[in-house]
Amino acid sequence: FTFKNVGFVVQAICDYLKDNNLMGNGIFIGYDNRFLSEDFAAHAAKILSSNKIKVYLAETSVPTPLTAFMAVDLKLDGSIMITASHNPSKYNGIKFIPYYGGPADDKITKAIEKKLSMILDSLSDCSPEKSDKGNKILNKEVNAEYNTDTNNIEVVSDFKNYKDKLISNINAELIKDVKPGVAVDTMFGAGSKIFPEIINEELHLNAEIFNNYRDPLFGSKLPDPSEKNLAALKDYVLENKLDAGIALDGDADRFGVIDGKGIYISPNNVIAMMLYYLIESKRYKKDDTAVRTVATTHLIDEICNDNNLDLIETPVGFKHIAKIMLERNVLIGGEESGGLTIKGHIPEKDGLLAGLILIEIQSHLKRKYGFMSLSDYLEKIYKKYGKYYNRRIDIEIPSERKADVINYFINLKDNLKARKIQNIKVTDVSDRDGAKVIFEDKSWLLVRASGTEPLIRCYIESKNSDFFFTLLEFTEDTINSLSQ
């Protein structure tokens, strides 16, 4: 991840904007707390400026969802975020966010990739005409040493509208009145400044905030709010008898939560719980829809069916959820990897929003029941719809064997002698995104090939604990045997 390569990508974005007449409204640039992120952002700003594009550059690190919101709030042609999200500290990345404030769809991404290929081809071509063009791009537009154009750059430090948008999506008065005990771990990430401001200054919670300063190494951990990374938050919640602990990932688009009993609640269960709460608190209309990815819990389906709410399943990736949100009234959209948003907010996953809604739910429980933890609330939902056992596992496999594994599961009905596992029949197999196998008792398993690593990602869910572990063992054994 170099200044030169950042320059190539940003110039490709500029060329895409020019081709689509998206030059008049400007671009917002945000960045996270990684090493040199602010310098990469400043470099990107100069390239945009040299292309006669107005730039709104964040004065300090900001969350990805804030960066997405700014495109909508300022009515811009899009935003650029410098971040590698929850990935290791040695990585960084560039995310282009279109004008609608959500992930770029495949059409936009492919158009930018095509422009990037043209730039790189022009640099490698030996013909005088293309060589001159390539040198111009390299020296004048994307090389930090030569690029000093700052005429169209405005530094932005006021993000009140984003804070107000978040607060408008929650019952702030309930939270202020109940004052639940909360601790927050921002994991040295881009939410380190703004989330504590909302929690303590706007909602008056006097929460203990952990890791809310810049550390490009993220405390030598992954900036990922998974259970294994929240041990210190859990201990603090238990020692101080708090109601909840909320965590954000490196760019604050994902969340993690520890409840007052020290129990980690998975994103799968949080999304289902949040859907149930939104319905229970009468925040939905008859034409609303819930959206989940193919890898996300079917507990959501049960809740939707019980409340006559439409449900749409999408491939993995929040861009697919965003597409539905732009077309329909979506009450909640979520994916098992820790991303969600709700009606009235941007079509982008927002960890701050998720954290605030969880605090609202805890406030509601505390007021109504005196004390009920988030896991107690989940048990209440289980009593109504049944308990769902689910897990994701990643299995290493040679890249050349990935297709064999996926094809085996796509043809699982034919590959199983009796078309059954533990006397439970396979009723359907979908190849929409990997291979998803549905059983007659509504258990399911999904296998997907990682696009970037030599891995098969497996998702298993069942309401029958014995069958769940059988499916888990069957999936692991099958993939391991096929990888030989």
Coordinates of C-alpha atoms in Angstrom, one line a residue:
F1 CA 0.0 0.0 0.0
T2 CA 2.0 3.0 -1.3
F3 CA 1.4 6.6 -2.3
K4 CA 2.0 5.6 -5.9
N5 CA -0.6 2.9 -5.8
V6 CA -3.1 5.1 -3.9
G7 CA -2.6 7.6 -6.6
F8 CA -3.4 5.1 -9.4
V9 CA -6.6 4.0 -7.7
V10 CA -7.8 7.5 -6.9
Q11 CA -7.1 8.6 -10.4
A12 CA -9.1 5.7 -11.7
I13 CA -12.0 6.9 -9.4
C14 CA -11.6 10.4 -10.9
D15 CA -11.8 9.0 -14.4
Y16 CA -14.9 7.1 -13.5
L17 CA -16.5 10.3 -12.1
K18 CA -15.6 12.2 -15.3
D19 CA -17.1 9.5 -17.5
N20 CA -20.4 9.6 -15.6
N21 CA -20.6 13.4 -15.3
L22 CA -20.1 13.3 -11.5
M23 CA -17.8 16.2 -11.2
G24 CA -20.0 19.0 -9.9
N25 CA -20.8 18.2 -6.3
G26 CA -17.5 17.1 -4.8
I27 CA -16.1 14.1 -2.8
F28 CA -15.7 13.7 0.9
I29 CA -12.6 11.9 2.2
G30 CA -12.4 10.1 5.5
Y31 CA -9.7 7.9 7.0
D32 CA -9.0 5.6 10.0
N33 CA -6.3 5.5 12.6
R34 CA -3.8 3.3 10.7
F35 CA -0.2 4.2 10.0
L36 CA -0.1 7.1 7.4
S37 CA -3.9 7.0 6.8
E38 CA -4.1 10.8 7.1
D39 CA -1.2 11.2 4.6
F40 CA -2.8 8.8 2.1
A41 CA -6.1 10.8 2.5
A42 CA -4.3 14.1 1.9
H43 CA -2.6 12.6 -1.1
A44 CA -5.9 11.4 -2.5
A45 CA -7.4 14.9 -1.9
K46 CA -4.6 16.5 -4.0
I47 CA -5.3 14.1 -6.8
L48 CA -9.0 14.9 -6.8
S49 CA -8.2 18.6 -6.6
S50 CA -5.8 18.4 -9.6
N51 CA -8.7 16.8 -11.5
K52 CA -10.9 19.9 -10.7
I53 CA -13.0 18.0 -8.2
K54 CA -14.1 19.7 -5.0
V55 CA -12.8 17.9 -1.9
Y56 CA -14.1 17.8 1.6
L57 CA -11.3 16.3 3.7
A58 CA -11.9 15.2 7.3
E59 CA -9.8 17.0 9.8
T60 CA -9.3 13.9 11.9
S61 CA -10.0 10.2 11.6
V62 CA -13.7 9.3 11.2
P63 CA -15.8 6.1 11.0
T64 CA -16.6 4.6 7.6
P65 CA -20.4 5.0 8.2
L66 CA -19.8 8.7 8.9
T67 CA -17.9 9.0 5.6
A68 CA -20.8 7.3 3.9
F69 CA -23.3 9.7 5.6
M70 CA -21.4 12.8 4.4
A71 CA -22.0 11.9 0.8
V72 CA -25.7 12.0 1.4
D73 CA -25.7 14.9 3.9
L74 CA -23.6 17.2 1.7
K75 CA -25.3 15.9 -1.5
L76 CA -21.9 14.9 -3.0
D77 CA -21.0 12.7 -5.9
G78 CA -19.5 10.2 -3.4
S79 CA -17.0 9.6 -0.6
I80 CA -13.6 7.9 -0.3
M81 CA -12.5 6.1 2.9
I82 CA -8.9 5.1 3.6
T83 CA -9.2 2.0 5.8
A84 CA -8.7 -1.7 6.1
S85 CA -11.6 -2.0 8.5
H86 CA -11.0 -4.9 11.0
N87 CA -8.0 -6.4 9.2
P88 CA -4.4 -6.6 10.7
S89 CA -2.5 -3.4 11.2
K90 CA -0.1 -4.0 8.3
Y91 CA -2.9 -3.5 5.8
N92 CA -4.7 -0.5 4.5
G93 CA -7.2 0.1 1.7
I94 CA -9.4 2.5 -0.3
K95 CA -13.2 2.3 -0.4
F96 CA -15.2 4.3 -2.8
I97 CA -18.7 5.1 -1.6
P98 CA -21.2 6.4 -4.2
Y99 CA -23.6 9.3 -3.7
Y100 CA -26.3 7.2 -2.0
G101 CA -24.1 6.5 1.0
G102 CA -23.7 2.8 0.7
P103 CA -21.3 0.2 -0.7
A104 CA -20.5 0.5 -4.4
D105 CA -22.2 -2.1 -6.5
D106 CA -20.5 -4.5 -8.9
K107 CA -21.2 -2.2 -11.9
I108 CA -19.4 0.8 -10.3
T109 CA -16.5 -1.4 -8.9
K110 CA -15.9 -3.0 -12.4
A111 CA -16.0 0.4 -14.0
I112 CA -13.3 1.8 -11.6
E113 CA -11.2 -1.4 -12.1
K114 CA -11.4 -1.0 -15.8
K115 CA -10.1 2.6 -15.5
L116 CA -7.3 1.4 -13.2
S117 CA -6.3 -1.2 -15.7
M118 CA -6.1 1.4 -18.4
I119 CA -3.8 3.6 -16.3
L120 CA -1.5 0.6 -15.5
D121 CA -1.5 -0.4 -19.2
S122 CA -0.5 3.1 -20.2
L123 CA 2.4 3.0 -17.9
S124 CA 3.7 -0.4 -19.2
D125 CA 3.1 0.4 -22.9
C126 CA 6.3 1.4 -24.7
S127 CA 4.6 3.4 -27.5
P128 CA 5.5 7.1 -27.4
E129 CA 1.8 8.3 -27.2
K130 CA 0.9 6.0 -24.3
S131 CA 4.2 6.4 -22.6
D132 CA 3.8 10.1 -22.5
K133 CA 0.3 9.8 -21.1
G134 CA 1.6 7.3 -18.5
N135 CA 4.4 9.6 -17.4
K136 CA 1.9 12.5 -17.0
I137 CA -0.3 10.4 -14.8
L138 CA 2.6 9.1 -12.8
N139 CA 4.3 12.5 -12.3
K140 CA 1.7 15.2 -12.3
E141 CA -1.4 13.5 -10.9
V142 CA -0.5 10.6 -8.7
N143 CA 3.1 11.2 -7.5
A144 CA 3.1 12.8 -4.1
E145 CA 6.4 14.5 -4.8
Y146 CA 4.9 16.5 -7.7
N147 CA 1.3 16.9 -6.6
T148 CA 0.7 20.1 -4.6
D149 CA -2.7 21.1 -5.9
T150 CA -4.8 22.1 -2.8
N151 CA -7.0 24.8 -4.4
N152 CA -10.2 22.7 -4.2
I153 CA -9.7 21.2 -0.8
E154 CA -11.9 22.2 2.2
V155 CA -11.1 20.7 5.6
V156 CA -14.2 19.5 7.6
S157 CA -14.4 19.2 11.3
D158 CA -18.1 19.6 12.0
F159 CA -19.9 16.2 12.1
K160 CA -22.9 17.3 14.2
N161 CA -25.4 16.2 11.5
Y162 CA -24.1 12.6 11.7
K163 CA -24.5 12.6 15.5
D164 CA -28.0 14.0 15.2
K165 CA -28.8 11.4 12.6
L166 CA -27.7 8.6 14.9
I167 CA -29.6 10.1 17.9
S168 CA -32.8 10.5 15.7
N169 CA -32.8 6.7 15.2
I170 CA -32.9 5.8 18.9
N171 CA -35.0 6.7 21.9
A172 CA -32.5 9.1 23.5
E173 CA -34.8 10.2 26.2
L174 CA -35.3 6.7 27.4
I175 CA -31.5 6.2 27.6
K176 CA -31.0 9.5 29.4
D177 CA -33.7 8.7 31.9
V178 CA -32.7 5.1 32.7
K179 CA -28.9 5.7 32.5
P180 CA -27.8 2.1 32.0
G181 CA -24.2 1.2 33.1
V182 CA -22.1 1.0 30.0
A183 CA -18.5 0.5 29.0
V184 CA -17.1 1.1 25.5
D185 CA -14.1 -0.3 23.7
T186 CA -13.3 1.6 20.5
M187 CA -10.3 -0.7 19.8
F188 CA -8.0 2.3 18.9
G189 CA -10.1 2.8 15.8
A190 CA -11.9 5.5 13.9
G191 CA -14.8 5.6 16.4
S192 CA -12.5 6.6 19.2
K193 CA -13.5 10.3 19.2
I194 CA -17.1 10.5 18.0
F195 CA -18.6 7.5 19.8
P196 CA -17.6 8.6 23.3
E197 CA -18.9 12.1 22.5
I198 CA -22.3 10.7 21.7
I199 CA -22.3 8.3 24.6
N200 CA -21.2 10.7 27.3
E201 CA -21.9 14.2 26.0
E202 CA -25.1 13.6 24.2
L203 CA -26.6 10.8 26.2
H204 CA -25.0 11.7 29.6
L205 CA -24.1 8.1 30.4
N206 CA -20.6 8.7 32.0
A207 CA -19.4 5.5 30.4
E208 CA -15.9 4.1 30.9
I209 CA -14.2 4.3 27.5
F210 CA -11.3 1.9 26.6
N211 CA -8.7 2.2 23.9
N212 CA -10.0 5.5 22.5
Y213 CA -6.7 6.9 21.3
R214 CA -4.6 6.3 18.2
D215 CA -2.5 3.2 18.1
P216 CA -1.7 2.1 14.6
L217 CA -0.8 -1.4 15.9
F218 CA -4.2 -1.7 17.6
G219 CA -2.6 -2.9 20.9
S220 CA -1.0 -5.8 18.9
K221 CA -4.4 -7.3 18.3
L222 CA -6.9 -7.4 15.4
P223 CA -9.3 -4.4 15.6
D224 CA -12.1 -6.9 15.4
P225 CA -14.8 -7.0 18.1
S226 CA -15.2 -10.8 18.2
E227 CA -15.6 -12.6 21.5
K228 CA -11.9 -13.6 21.8
N229 CA -10.8 -9.9 21.6
L230 CA -13.3 -8.6 24.2
A231 CA -12.0 -10.4 27.3
A232 CA -10.9 -7.1 29.0
L233 CA -14.3 -5.5 28.3
K234 CA -16.1 -8.5 29.7
D235 CA -14.0 -8.4 32.9
Y236 CA -14.7 -4.7 33.4
V237 CA -18.4 -5.2 32.9
L238 CA -18.6 -8.0 35.4
E239 CA -16.3 -6.4 38.0
N240 CA -18.3 -3.1 37.9
K241 CA -21.7 -4.8 37.6
L242 CA -22.5 -2.9 34.4
D243 CA -25.4 -3.5 32.1
A244 CA -23.5 -3.9 28.9
G245 CA -20.2 -3.4 27.1
I246 CA -20.1 -2.2 23.5
A247 CA -17.2 -2.5 21.1
L248 CA -16.4 -1.1 17.6
D249 CA -14.0 -2.4 15.0
G250 CA -11.2 -0.5 13.3
D251 CA -13.4 1.7 11.1
A252 CA -16.5 1.5 13.3
D253 CA -18.8 -0.2 10.8
R254 CA -19.0 -3.4 12.8
F255 CA -19.9 -4.0 16.5
G256 CA -19.5 -6.4 19.4
V257 CA -21.5 -6.6 22.7
I258 CA -21.0 -8.2 26.1
D259 CA -24.1 -8.2 28.3
G260 CA -24.4 -7.6 32.0
K261 CA -23.8 -11.3 32.7
G262 CA -20.6 -11.2 30.8
I263 CA -22.1 -13.1 27.9
Y264 CA -21.0 -12.3 24.4
I265 CA -24.0 -12.1 22.0
S266 CA -23.1 -13.0 18.4
P267 CA -24.1 -10.6 15.6
N268 CA -26.5 -13.3 14.3
N269 CA -28.4 -13.1 17.6
V270 CA -28.1 -9.3 17.9
I271 CA -29.8 -8.8 14.5
A272 CA -32.6 -11.1 15.4
M273 CA -33.0 -9.5 18.8
M274 CA -33.0 -6.0 17.2
L275 CA -35.6 -7.0 14.7
Y276 CA -37.8 -8.4 17.5
Y277 CA -37.4 -5.2 19.5
L278 CA -38.2 -2.9 16.6
I279 CA -41.4 -4.9 16.0
E280 CA -42.2 -5.0 19.8
S281 CA -41.7 -1.2 20.0
K282 CA -44.0 -0.6 17.0
R283 CA -41.4 0.8 14.7
Y284 CA -42.5 -1.0 11.6
K285 CA -45.1 -0.7 8.9
K286 CA -47.0 -3.3 6.9
D287 CA -44.9 -2.7 3.7
D288 CA -41.5 -3.0 5.6
T289 CA -39.0 -5.7 4.7
A290 CA -36.2 -7.4 6.6
V291 CA -33.1 -8.3 4.7
R292 CA -30.4 -10.8 5.7
T293 CA -27.6 -12.5 3.8
V294 CA -27.5 -16.1 2.9
A295 CA -25.1 -16.8 5.8
T296 CA -27.3 -15.1 8.5
T297 CA -29.5 -16.9 11.0
H298 CA -33.0 -18.1 10.0
L299 CA -34.3 -17.0 13.4
I300 CA -34.9 -13.8 11.5
D301 CA -37.2 -15.7 9.2
E302 CA -39.3 -17.0 12.1
I303 CA -39.7 -13.6 13.6
C304 CA -40.8 -12.2 10.1
N305 CA -43.2 -15.0 9.5
D306 CA -44.8 -14.5 12.9
N307 CA -45.3 -10.8 12.2
N308 CA -46.3 -11.0 8.5
L309 CA -43.1 -9.1 7.6
D310 CA -41.5 -9.8 4.2
L311 CA -38.0 -11.2 4.2
I312 CA -35.4 -11.0 1.4
E313 CA -32.3 -13.2 1.4
T314 CA -29.2 -11.8 -0.5
P315 CA -25.7 -13.1 -1.3
V316 CA -23.0 -12.4 1.3
G317 CA -21.8 -8.7 1.3
F318 CA -23.5 -5.6 2.5
K319 CA -23.7 -4.2 -1.0
H320 CA -26.5 -6.6 -1.7
I321 CA -28.4 -5.4 1.4
A322 CA -27.8 -1.8 0.3
K323 CA -29.3 -2.4 -3.1
I324 CA -32.6 -3.6 -1.5
M325 CA -32.6 -0.7 0.9
L326 CA -32.5 1.7 -2.1
E327 CA -35.5 -0.1 -3.6
R328 CA -37.7 -0.9 -0.7
N329 CA -38.6 0.1 2.9
V330 CA -36.2 -2.0 4.9
L331 CA -36.8 -2.2 8.6
I332 CA -33.5 -3.9 9.3
G333 CA -30.7 -5.3 7.1
G334 CA -27.9 -7.4 8.6
E335 CA -25.2 -10.0 8.1
E336 CA -23.7 -12.5 10.5
S337 CA -20.2 -10.9 10.2
G338 CA -21.3 -8.0 12.4
G339 CA -22.9 -5.4 10.1
L340 CA -26.4 -3.9 10.3
T341 CA -28.4 -0.8 9.6
I342 CA -32.1 0.1 10.0
K343 CA -34.8 2.1 8.3
G344 CA -34.2 5.8 8.3
H345 CA -30.4 5.5 8.3
I346 CA -27.9 5.1 5.5
P347 CA -27.7 1.9 3.4
E348 CA -24.3 1.1 5.0
K349 CA -23.5 -1.0 8.1
D350 CA -22.9 1.2 11.1
G351 CA -21.4 -0.1 14.3
L352 CA -22.2 3.1 16.2
L353 CA -25.9 2.8 15.3
A354 CA -25.8 -0.9 16.4
G355 CA -24.2 0.0 19.7
L356 CA -26.7 2.8 20.4
I357 CA -29.7 0.6 19.7
L358 CA -28.3 -2.1 22.0
I359 CA -28.0 0.5 24.7
E360 CA -31.6 1.5 24.1
I361 CA -32.8 -2.1 24.3
Q362 CA -31.0 -2.5 27.6
S363 CA -32.6 0.7 28.9
H364 CA -36.0 -0.6 27.9
L365 CA -35.3 -3.9 29.7
K366 CA -34.1 -2.1 32.8
R367 CA -37.2 0.1 32.9
K368 CA -39.7 -2.6 32.2
Y369 CA -38.3 -5.5 34.3
G370 CA -36.0 -3.8 36.8
F371 CA -33.2 -6.0 35.5
M372 CA -33.1 -8.2 32.5
S373 CA -29.9 -8.7 30.6
L374 CA -29.6 -8.8 26.8
S375 CA -29.0 -12.6 27.0
D376 CA -32.2 -12.9 29.1
Y377 CA -34.1 -11.0 26.4
L378 CA -32.6 -13.4 23.8
E379 CA -33.8 -16.4 25.9
K380 CA -37.3 -14.8 25.9
I381 CA -37.1 -14.8 22.1
Y382 CA -35.9 -18.4 22.0
K383 CA -38.9 -19.5 24.2
K384 CA -41.2 -18.1 21.5
Y385 CA -39.4 -19.3 18.4
G386 CA -36.9 -22.0 19.5
K387 CA -33.2 -21.8 20.1
Y388 CA -30.9 -21.7 17.1
Y389 CA -27.4 -23.2 17.3
N390 CA -25.1 -21.7 14.7
R391 CA -21.4 -21.4 14.0
R392 CA -19.0 -20.4 11.3
I393 CA -15.8 -22.3 10.7
D394 CA -13.0 -21.6 8.2
I395 CA -11.2 -24.6 6.7
E396 CA -7.9 -24.3 4.9
I397 CA -7.9 -25.9 1.5
P398 CA -5.7 -25.6 -1.7
S399 CA -7.2 -23.0 -4.0
E400 CA -7.3 -25.5 -6.8
R401 CA -9.7 -27.7 -4.8
K402 CA -12.3 -25.0 -3.9
A403 CA -14.5 -25.6 -6.9
D404 CA -14.6 -29.4 -6.2
V405 CA -15.8 -28.7 -2.7
I406 CA -18.5 -26.3 -3.8
N407 CA -19.7 -28.7 -6.5
Y408 CA -19.8 -31.6 -4.1
F409 CA -22.2 -29.7 -1.8
I410 CA -24.3 -28.4 -4.8
N411 CA -24.8 -32.0 -5.8
L412 CA -25.3 -33.2 -2.2
K413 CA -28.6 -34.8 -2.9
D414 CA -27.0 -37.1 -5.4
N415 CA -23.8 -37.6 -3.4
L416 CA -25.6 -38.9 -0.3
K417 CA -26.7 -42.5 -0.6
A418 CA -30.0 -42.0 1.1
R419 CA -30.2 -38.2 0.6
K420 CA -30.2 -38.0 4.4
I421 CA -27.9 -37.2 7.3
Q422 CA -28.9 -38.7 10.6
N423 CA -32.3 -39.6 9.0
I424 CA -33.0 -36.0 8.2
K425 CA -33.6 -35.4 4.5
V426 CA -32.0 -32.8 2.2
T427 CA -34.9 -30.9 0.7
D428 CA -33.2 -28.1 -1.3
V429 CA -29.8 -27.0 -2.4
S430 CA -29.1 -23.4 -3.6
D431 CA -26.0 -22.4 -5.6
R432 CA -26.8 -18.6 -5.5
D433 CA -23.7 -17.9 -3.3
G434 CA -21.6 -21.0 -2.8
A435 CA -23.7 -24.0 -1.9
K436 CA -26.5 -23.8 0.7
V437 CA -28.1 -27.1 1.8
I438 CA -31.5 -27.0 3.4
F439 CA -32.8 -30.0 5.4
E440 CA -36.4 -31.0 6.1
D441 CA -36.3 -29.7 9.7
K442 CA -35.1 -26.3 8.5
S443 CA -31.5 -26.9 9.5
W444 CA -29.0 -25.7 6.9
L445 CA -25.3 -25.5 6.0
L446 CA -23.6 -23.1 3.6
V447 CA -20.1 -23.5 2.1
R448 CA -18.5 -20.6 0.3
A449 CA -15.0 -20.2 -1.2
S450 CA -13.0 -17.3 0.1
G451 CA -12.1 -15.0 -2.8
T452 CA -8.8 -13.9 -1.2
E453 CA -7.5 -16.8 0.9
P454 CA -7.1 -20.6 0.5
L455 CA -10.2 -21.2 2.7
I456 CA -13.7 -22.6 2.5
R457 CA -16.0 -20.7 4.9
C458 CA -18.7 -22.9 6.4
Y459 CA -21.9 -21.8 8.2
I460 CA -24.1 -24.3 10.0
E461 CA -27.4 -23.8 11.8
S462 CA -30.0 -26.0 13.4
K463 CA -32.6 -25.9 16.2
N464 CA -31.5 -29.5 17.1
S465 CA -28.3 -29.4 19.1
D466 CA -27.4 -33.0 18.3
F467 CA -28.0 -32.6 14.6
F468 CA -26.1 -29.3 14.7
F469 CA -22.9 -31.1 15.9
T470 CA -23.5 -33.9 13.4
L471 CA -23.7 -31.3 10.6
L472 CA -20.6 -29.6 11.9
E473 CA -18.6 -32.9 11.9
F474 CA -20.0 -34.0 8.5
T475 CA -19.0 -30.6 6.9
E476 CA -15.5 -30.6 8.3
D477 CA -14.9 -34.3 7.5
T478 CA -16.2 -33.9 4.0
I479 CA -14.2 -30.9 3.1
N480 CA -11.0 -32.3 4.6
S481 CA -11.4 -35.5 2.6
L482 CA -12.0 -33.5 -0.6
S483 CA -9.0 -31.4 0.0
Q484 CA -6.6 -34.3 -0.2

